[in-house]
JSON list of C-alpha atoms in Angstrom, two decimals:
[
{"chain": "A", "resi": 328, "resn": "UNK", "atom": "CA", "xyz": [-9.76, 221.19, -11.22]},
{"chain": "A", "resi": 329, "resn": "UNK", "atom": "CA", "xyz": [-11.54, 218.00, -10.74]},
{"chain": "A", "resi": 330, "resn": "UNK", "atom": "CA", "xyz": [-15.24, 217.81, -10.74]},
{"chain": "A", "resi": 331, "resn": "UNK", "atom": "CA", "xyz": [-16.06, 217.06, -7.27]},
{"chain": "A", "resi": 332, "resn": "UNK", "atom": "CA", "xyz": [-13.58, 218.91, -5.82]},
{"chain": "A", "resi": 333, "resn": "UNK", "atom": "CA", "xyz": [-14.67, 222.29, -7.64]},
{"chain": "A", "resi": 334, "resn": "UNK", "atom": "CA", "xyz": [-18.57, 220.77, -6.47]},
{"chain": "A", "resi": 335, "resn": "UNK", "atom": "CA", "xyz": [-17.17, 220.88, -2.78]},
{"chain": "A", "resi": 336, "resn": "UNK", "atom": "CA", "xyz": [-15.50, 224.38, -2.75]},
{"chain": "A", "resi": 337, "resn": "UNK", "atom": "CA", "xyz": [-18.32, 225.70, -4.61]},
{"chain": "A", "resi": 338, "resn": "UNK", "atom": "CA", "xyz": [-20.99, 223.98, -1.91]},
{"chain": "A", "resi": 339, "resn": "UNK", "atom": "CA", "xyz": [-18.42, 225.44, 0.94]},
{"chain": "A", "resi": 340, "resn": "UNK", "atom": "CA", "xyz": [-19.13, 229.31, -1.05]},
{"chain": "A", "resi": 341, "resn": "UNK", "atom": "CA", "xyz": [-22.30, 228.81, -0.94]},
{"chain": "A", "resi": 342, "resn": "UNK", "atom": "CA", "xyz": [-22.37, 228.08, 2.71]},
{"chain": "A", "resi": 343, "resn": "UNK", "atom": "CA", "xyz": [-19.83, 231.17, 3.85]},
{"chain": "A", "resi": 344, "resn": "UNK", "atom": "CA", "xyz": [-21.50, 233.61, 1.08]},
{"chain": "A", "resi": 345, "resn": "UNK", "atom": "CA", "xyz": [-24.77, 233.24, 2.65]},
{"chain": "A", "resi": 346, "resn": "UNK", "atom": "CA", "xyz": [-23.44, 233.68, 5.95]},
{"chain": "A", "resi": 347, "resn": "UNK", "atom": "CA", "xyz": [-22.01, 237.11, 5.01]},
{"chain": "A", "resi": 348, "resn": "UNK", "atom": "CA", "xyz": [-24.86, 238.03, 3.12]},
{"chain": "A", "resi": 349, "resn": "UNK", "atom": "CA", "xyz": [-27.71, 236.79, 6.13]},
{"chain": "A", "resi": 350, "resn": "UNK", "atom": "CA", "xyz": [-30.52, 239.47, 4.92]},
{"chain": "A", "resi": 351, "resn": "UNK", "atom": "CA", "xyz": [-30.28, 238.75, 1.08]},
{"chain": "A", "resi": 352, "resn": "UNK", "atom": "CA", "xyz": [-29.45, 235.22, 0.24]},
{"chain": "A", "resi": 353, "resn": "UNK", "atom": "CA", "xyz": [-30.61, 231.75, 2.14]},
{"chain": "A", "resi": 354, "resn": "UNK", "atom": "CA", "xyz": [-28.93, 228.40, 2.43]},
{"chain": "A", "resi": 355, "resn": "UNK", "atom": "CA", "xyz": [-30.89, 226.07, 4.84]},
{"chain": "A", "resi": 356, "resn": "UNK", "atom": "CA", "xyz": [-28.36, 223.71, 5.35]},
{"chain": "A", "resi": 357, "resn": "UNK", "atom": "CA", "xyz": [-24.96, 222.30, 3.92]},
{"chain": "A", "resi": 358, "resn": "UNK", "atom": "CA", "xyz": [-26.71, 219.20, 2.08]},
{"chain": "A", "resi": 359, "resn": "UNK", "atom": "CA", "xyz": [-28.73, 222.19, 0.33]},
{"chain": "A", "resi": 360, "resn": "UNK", "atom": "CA", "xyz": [-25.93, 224.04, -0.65]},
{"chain": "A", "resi": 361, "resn": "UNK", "atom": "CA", "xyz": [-23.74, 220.85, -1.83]},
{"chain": "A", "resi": 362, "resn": "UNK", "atom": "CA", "xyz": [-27.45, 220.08, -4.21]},
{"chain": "A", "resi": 363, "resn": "UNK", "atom": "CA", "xyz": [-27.46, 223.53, -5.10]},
{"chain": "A", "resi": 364, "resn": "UNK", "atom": "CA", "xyz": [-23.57, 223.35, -6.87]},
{"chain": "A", "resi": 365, "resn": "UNK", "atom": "CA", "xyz": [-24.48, 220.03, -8.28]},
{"chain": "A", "resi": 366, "resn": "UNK", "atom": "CA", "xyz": [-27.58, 221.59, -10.10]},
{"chain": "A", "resi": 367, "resn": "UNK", "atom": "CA", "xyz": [-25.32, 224.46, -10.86]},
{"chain": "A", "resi": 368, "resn": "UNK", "atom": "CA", "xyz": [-22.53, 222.66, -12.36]},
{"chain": "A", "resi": 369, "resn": "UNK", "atom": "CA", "xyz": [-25.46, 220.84, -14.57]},
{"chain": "A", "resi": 370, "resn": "UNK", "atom": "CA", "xyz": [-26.53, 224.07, -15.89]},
{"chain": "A", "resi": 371, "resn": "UNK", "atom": "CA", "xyz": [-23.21, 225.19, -16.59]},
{"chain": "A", "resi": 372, "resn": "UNK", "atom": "CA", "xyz": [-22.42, 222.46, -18.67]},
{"chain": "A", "resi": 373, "resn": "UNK", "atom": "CA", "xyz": [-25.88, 222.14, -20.41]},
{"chain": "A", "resi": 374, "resn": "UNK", "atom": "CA", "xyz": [-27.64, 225.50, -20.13]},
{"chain": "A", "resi": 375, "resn": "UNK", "atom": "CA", "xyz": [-24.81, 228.20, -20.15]},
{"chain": "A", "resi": 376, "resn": "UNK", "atom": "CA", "xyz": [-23.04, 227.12, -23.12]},
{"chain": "A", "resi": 377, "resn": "UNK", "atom": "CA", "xyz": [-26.54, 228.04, -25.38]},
{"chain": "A", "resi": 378, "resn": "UNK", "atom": "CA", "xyz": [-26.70, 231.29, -23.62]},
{"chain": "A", "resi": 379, "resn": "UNK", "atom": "CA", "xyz": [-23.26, 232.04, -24.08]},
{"chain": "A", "resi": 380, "resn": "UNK", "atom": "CA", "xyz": [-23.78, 231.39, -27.57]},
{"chain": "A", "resi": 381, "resn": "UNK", "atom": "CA", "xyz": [-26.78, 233.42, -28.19]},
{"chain": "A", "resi": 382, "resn": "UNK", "atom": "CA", "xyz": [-25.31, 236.61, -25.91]},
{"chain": "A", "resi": 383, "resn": "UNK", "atom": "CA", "xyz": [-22.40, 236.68, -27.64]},
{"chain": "A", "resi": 384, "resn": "UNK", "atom": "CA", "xyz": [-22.61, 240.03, -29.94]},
{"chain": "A", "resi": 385, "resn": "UNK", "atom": "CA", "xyz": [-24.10, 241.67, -26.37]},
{"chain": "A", "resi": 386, "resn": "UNK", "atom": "CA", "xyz": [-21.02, 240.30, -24.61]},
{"chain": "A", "resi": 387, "resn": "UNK", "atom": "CA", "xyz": [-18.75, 241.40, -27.27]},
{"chain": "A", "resi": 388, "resn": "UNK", "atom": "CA", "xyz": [-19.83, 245.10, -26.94]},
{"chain": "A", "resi": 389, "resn": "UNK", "atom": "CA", "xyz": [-19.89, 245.21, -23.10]},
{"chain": "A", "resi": 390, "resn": "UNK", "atom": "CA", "xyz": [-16.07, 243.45, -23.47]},
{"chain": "A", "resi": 391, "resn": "UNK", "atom": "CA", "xyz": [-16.99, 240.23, -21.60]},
{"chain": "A", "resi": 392, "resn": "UNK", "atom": "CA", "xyz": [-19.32, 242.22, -18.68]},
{"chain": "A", "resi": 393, "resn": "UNK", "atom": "CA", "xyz": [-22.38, 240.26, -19.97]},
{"chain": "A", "resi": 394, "resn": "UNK", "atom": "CA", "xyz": [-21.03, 236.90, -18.79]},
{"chain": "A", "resi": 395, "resn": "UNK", "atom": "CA", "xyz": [-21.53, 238.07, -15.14]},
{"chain": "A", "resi": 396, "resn": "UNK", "atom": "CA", "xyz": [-25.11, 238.77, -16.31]},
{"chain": "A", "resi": 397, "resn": "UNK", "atom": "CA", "xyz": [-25.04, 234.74, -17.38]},
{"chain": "A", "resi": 398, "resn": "UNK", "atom": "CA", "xyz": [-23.80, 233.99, -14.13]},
{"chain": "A", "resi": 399, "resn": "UNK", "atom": "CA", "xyz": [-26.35, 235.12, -12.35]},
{"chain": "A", "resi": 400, "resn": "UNK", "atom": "CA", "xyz": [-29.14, 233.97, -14.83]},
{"chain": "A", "resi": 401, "resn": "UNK", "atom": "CA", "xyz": [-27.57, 230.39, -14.05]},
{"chain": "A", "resi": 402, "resn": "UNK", "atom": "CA", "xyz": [-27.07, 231.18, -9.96]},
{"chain": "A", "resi": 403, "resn": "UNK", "atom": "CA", "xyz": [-31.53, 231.80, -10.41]},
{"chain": "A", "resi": 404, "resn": "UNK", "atom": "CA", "xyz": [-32.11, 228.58, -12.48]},
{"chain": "A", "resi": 405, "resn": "UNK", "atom": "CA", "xyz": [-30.14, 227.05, -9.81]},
{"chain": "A", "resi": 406, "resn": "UNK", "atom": "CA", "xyz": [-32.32, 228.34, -7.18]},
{"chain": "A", "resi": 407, "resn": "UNK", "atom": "CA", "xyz": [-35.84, 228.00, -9.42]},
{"chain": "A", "resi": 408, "resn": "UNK", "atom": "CA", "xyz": [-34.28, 224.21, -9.39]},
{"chain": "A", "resi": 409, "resn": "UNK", "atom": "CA", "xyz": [-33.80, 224.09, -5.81]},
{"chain": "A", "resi": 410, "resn": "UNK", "atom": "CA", "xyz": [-36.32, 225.25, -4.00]},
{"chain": "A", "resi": 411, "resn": "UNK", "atom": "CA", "xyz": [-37.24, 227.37, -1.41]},
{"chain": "A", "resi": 412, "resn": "UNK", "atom": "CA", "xyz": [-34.48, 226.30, 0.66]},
{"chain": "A", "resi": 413, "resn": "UNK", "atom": "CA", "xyz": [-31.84, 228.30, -1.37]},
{"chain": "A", "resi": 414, "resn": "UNK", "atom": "CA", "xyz": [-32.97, 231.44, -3.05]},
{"chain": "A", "resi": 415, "resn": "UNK", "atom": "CA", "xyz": [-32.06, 235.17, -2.85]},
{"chain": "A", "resi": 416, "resn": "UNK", "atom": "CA", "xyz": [-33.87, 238.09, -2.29]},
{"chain": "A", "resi": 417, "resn": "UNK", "atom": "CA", "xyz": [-33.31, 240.40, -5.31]},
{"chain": "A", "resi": 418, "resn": "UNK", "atom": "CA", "xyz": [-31.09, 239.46, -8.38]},
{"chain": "A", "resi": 419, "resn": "UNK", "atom": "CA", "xyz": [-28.58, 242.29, -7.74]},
{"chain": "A", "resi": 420, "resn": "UNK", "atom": "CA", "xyz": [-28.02, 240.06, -4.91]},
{"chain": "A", "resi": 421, "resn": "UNK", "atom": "CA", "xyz": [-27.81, 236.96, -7.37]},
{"chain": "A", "resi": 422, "resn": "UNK", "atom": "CA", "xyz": [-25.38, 239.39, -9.46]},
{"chain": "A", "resi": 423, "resn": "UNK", "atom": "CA", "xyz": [-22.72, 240.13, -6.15]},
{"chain": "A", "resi": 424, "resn": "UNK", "atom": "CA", "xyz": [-23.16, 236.30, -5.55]},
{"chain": "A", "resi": 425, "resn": "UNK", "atom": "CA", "xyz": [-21.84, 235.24, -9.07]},
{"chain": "A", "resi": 426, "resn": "UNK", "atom": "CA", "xyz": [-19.18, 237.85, -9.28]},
{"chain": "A", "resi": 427, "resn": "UNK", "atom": "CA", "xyz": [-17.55, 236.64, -5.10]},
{"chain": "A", "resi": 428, "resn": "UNK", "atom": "CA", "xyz": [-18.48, 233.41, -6.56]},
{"chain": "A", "resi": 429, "resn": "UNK", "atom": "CA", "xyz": [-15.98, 233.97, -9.56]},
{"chain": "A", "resi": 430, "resn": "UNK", "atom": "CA", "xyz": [-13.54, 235.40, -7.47]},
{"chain": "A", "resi": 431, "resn": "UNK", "atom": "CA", "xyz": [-12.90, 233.38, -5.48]},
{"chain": "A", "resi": 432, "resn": "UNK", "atom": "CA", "xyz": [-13.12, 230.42, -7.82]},
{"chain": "A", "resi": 433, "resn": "UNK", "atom": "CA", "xyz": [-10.18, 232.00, -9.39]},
{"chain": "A", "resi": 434, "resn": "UNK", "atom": "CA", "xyz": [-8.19, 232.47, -6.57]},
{"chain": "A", "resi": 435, "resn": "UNK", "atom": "CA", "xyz": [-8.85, 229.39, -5.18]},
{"chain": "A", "resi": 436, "resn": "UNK", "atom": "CA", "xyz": [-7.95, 227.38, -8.40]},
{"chain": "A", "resi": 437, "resn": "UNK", "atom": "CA", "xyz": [-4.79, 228.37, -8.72]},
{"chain": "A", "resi": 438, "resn": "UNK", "atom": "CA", "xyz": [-3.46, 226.98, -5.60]},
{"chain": "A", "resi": 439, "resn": "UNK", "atom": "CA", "xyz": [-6.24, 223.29, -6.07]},
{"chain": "A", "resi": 440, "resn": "UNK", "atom": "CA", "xyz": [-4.88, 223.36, -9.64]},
{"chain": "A", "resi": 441, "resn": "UNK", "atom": "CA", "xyz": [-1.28, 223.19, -9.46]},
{"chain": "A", "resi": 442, "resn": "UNK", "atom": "CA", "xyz": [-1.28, 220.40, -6.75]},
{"chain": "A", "resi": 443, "resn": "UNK", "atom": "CA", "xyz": [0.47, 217.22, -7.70]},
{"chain": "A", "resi": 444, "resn": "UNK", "atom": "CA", "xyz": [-1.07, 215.24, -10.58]},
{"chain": "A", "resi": 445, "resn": "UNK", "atom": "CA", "xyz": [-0.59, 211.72, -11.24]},
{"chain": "A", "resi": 446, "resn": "UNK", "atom": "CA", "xyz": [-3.52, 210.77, -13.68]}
]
């Protein structure tokens, strides 16, 4: 999936998860929520691949569970980054966030990634 497409649907998450989820996690605007996925996607690619690294033998013995645990620790750097205009109440909440977040990811790649391609 291209970058800013996956930046888009993950700003568009943001937007509808907090809507579902009024009490526990805060978006103030869509502009905050498409910052929010760029910082995200910055983390992923700079942070998460260290932690991923150094978590591994705990991942290995929970069979992969830990990375959800990741997931969330980069969903609270992202809102550390962004301020108070997109945080959550508790990280349980930051833990349900990553793993809808995931979900639908998933779902929604596989009909974004098998559009046509001609790059």
């Amino acid at each position: 999936m291209k970058f800013w497409v996956r930046i888009l649907i993950n700003a568009v998450l943001f937007m509808a998860l907090a809507g579902f989820l009024k009490e526990s996690f805060y978006v103030a605007s869509p502009w905050v929520a498409l910052l929010a996925s760029v910082v995200l996607s910055l983390l992923n690619a700079l942070v998460k691949p260290f932690l991923v690294v150094l978590s591994l033998p705990i991942t290995v013995v929970t069979l992969g569970l830990f990375s959800i645990v990741i997931n969330g620790v980069m969903l609270q750097l992202t809102s550390t980054l962004v301020g108070n205009d997109f945080h959550f109440n508790s990280f349980g909440t930051t833990l349900l966030v990553a793993v809808l977040m995931s979900a639908c990811n998933a779902v929604i790649s596989n009909y974004v990634g098998h559009g046509h391609s001609n790059s």
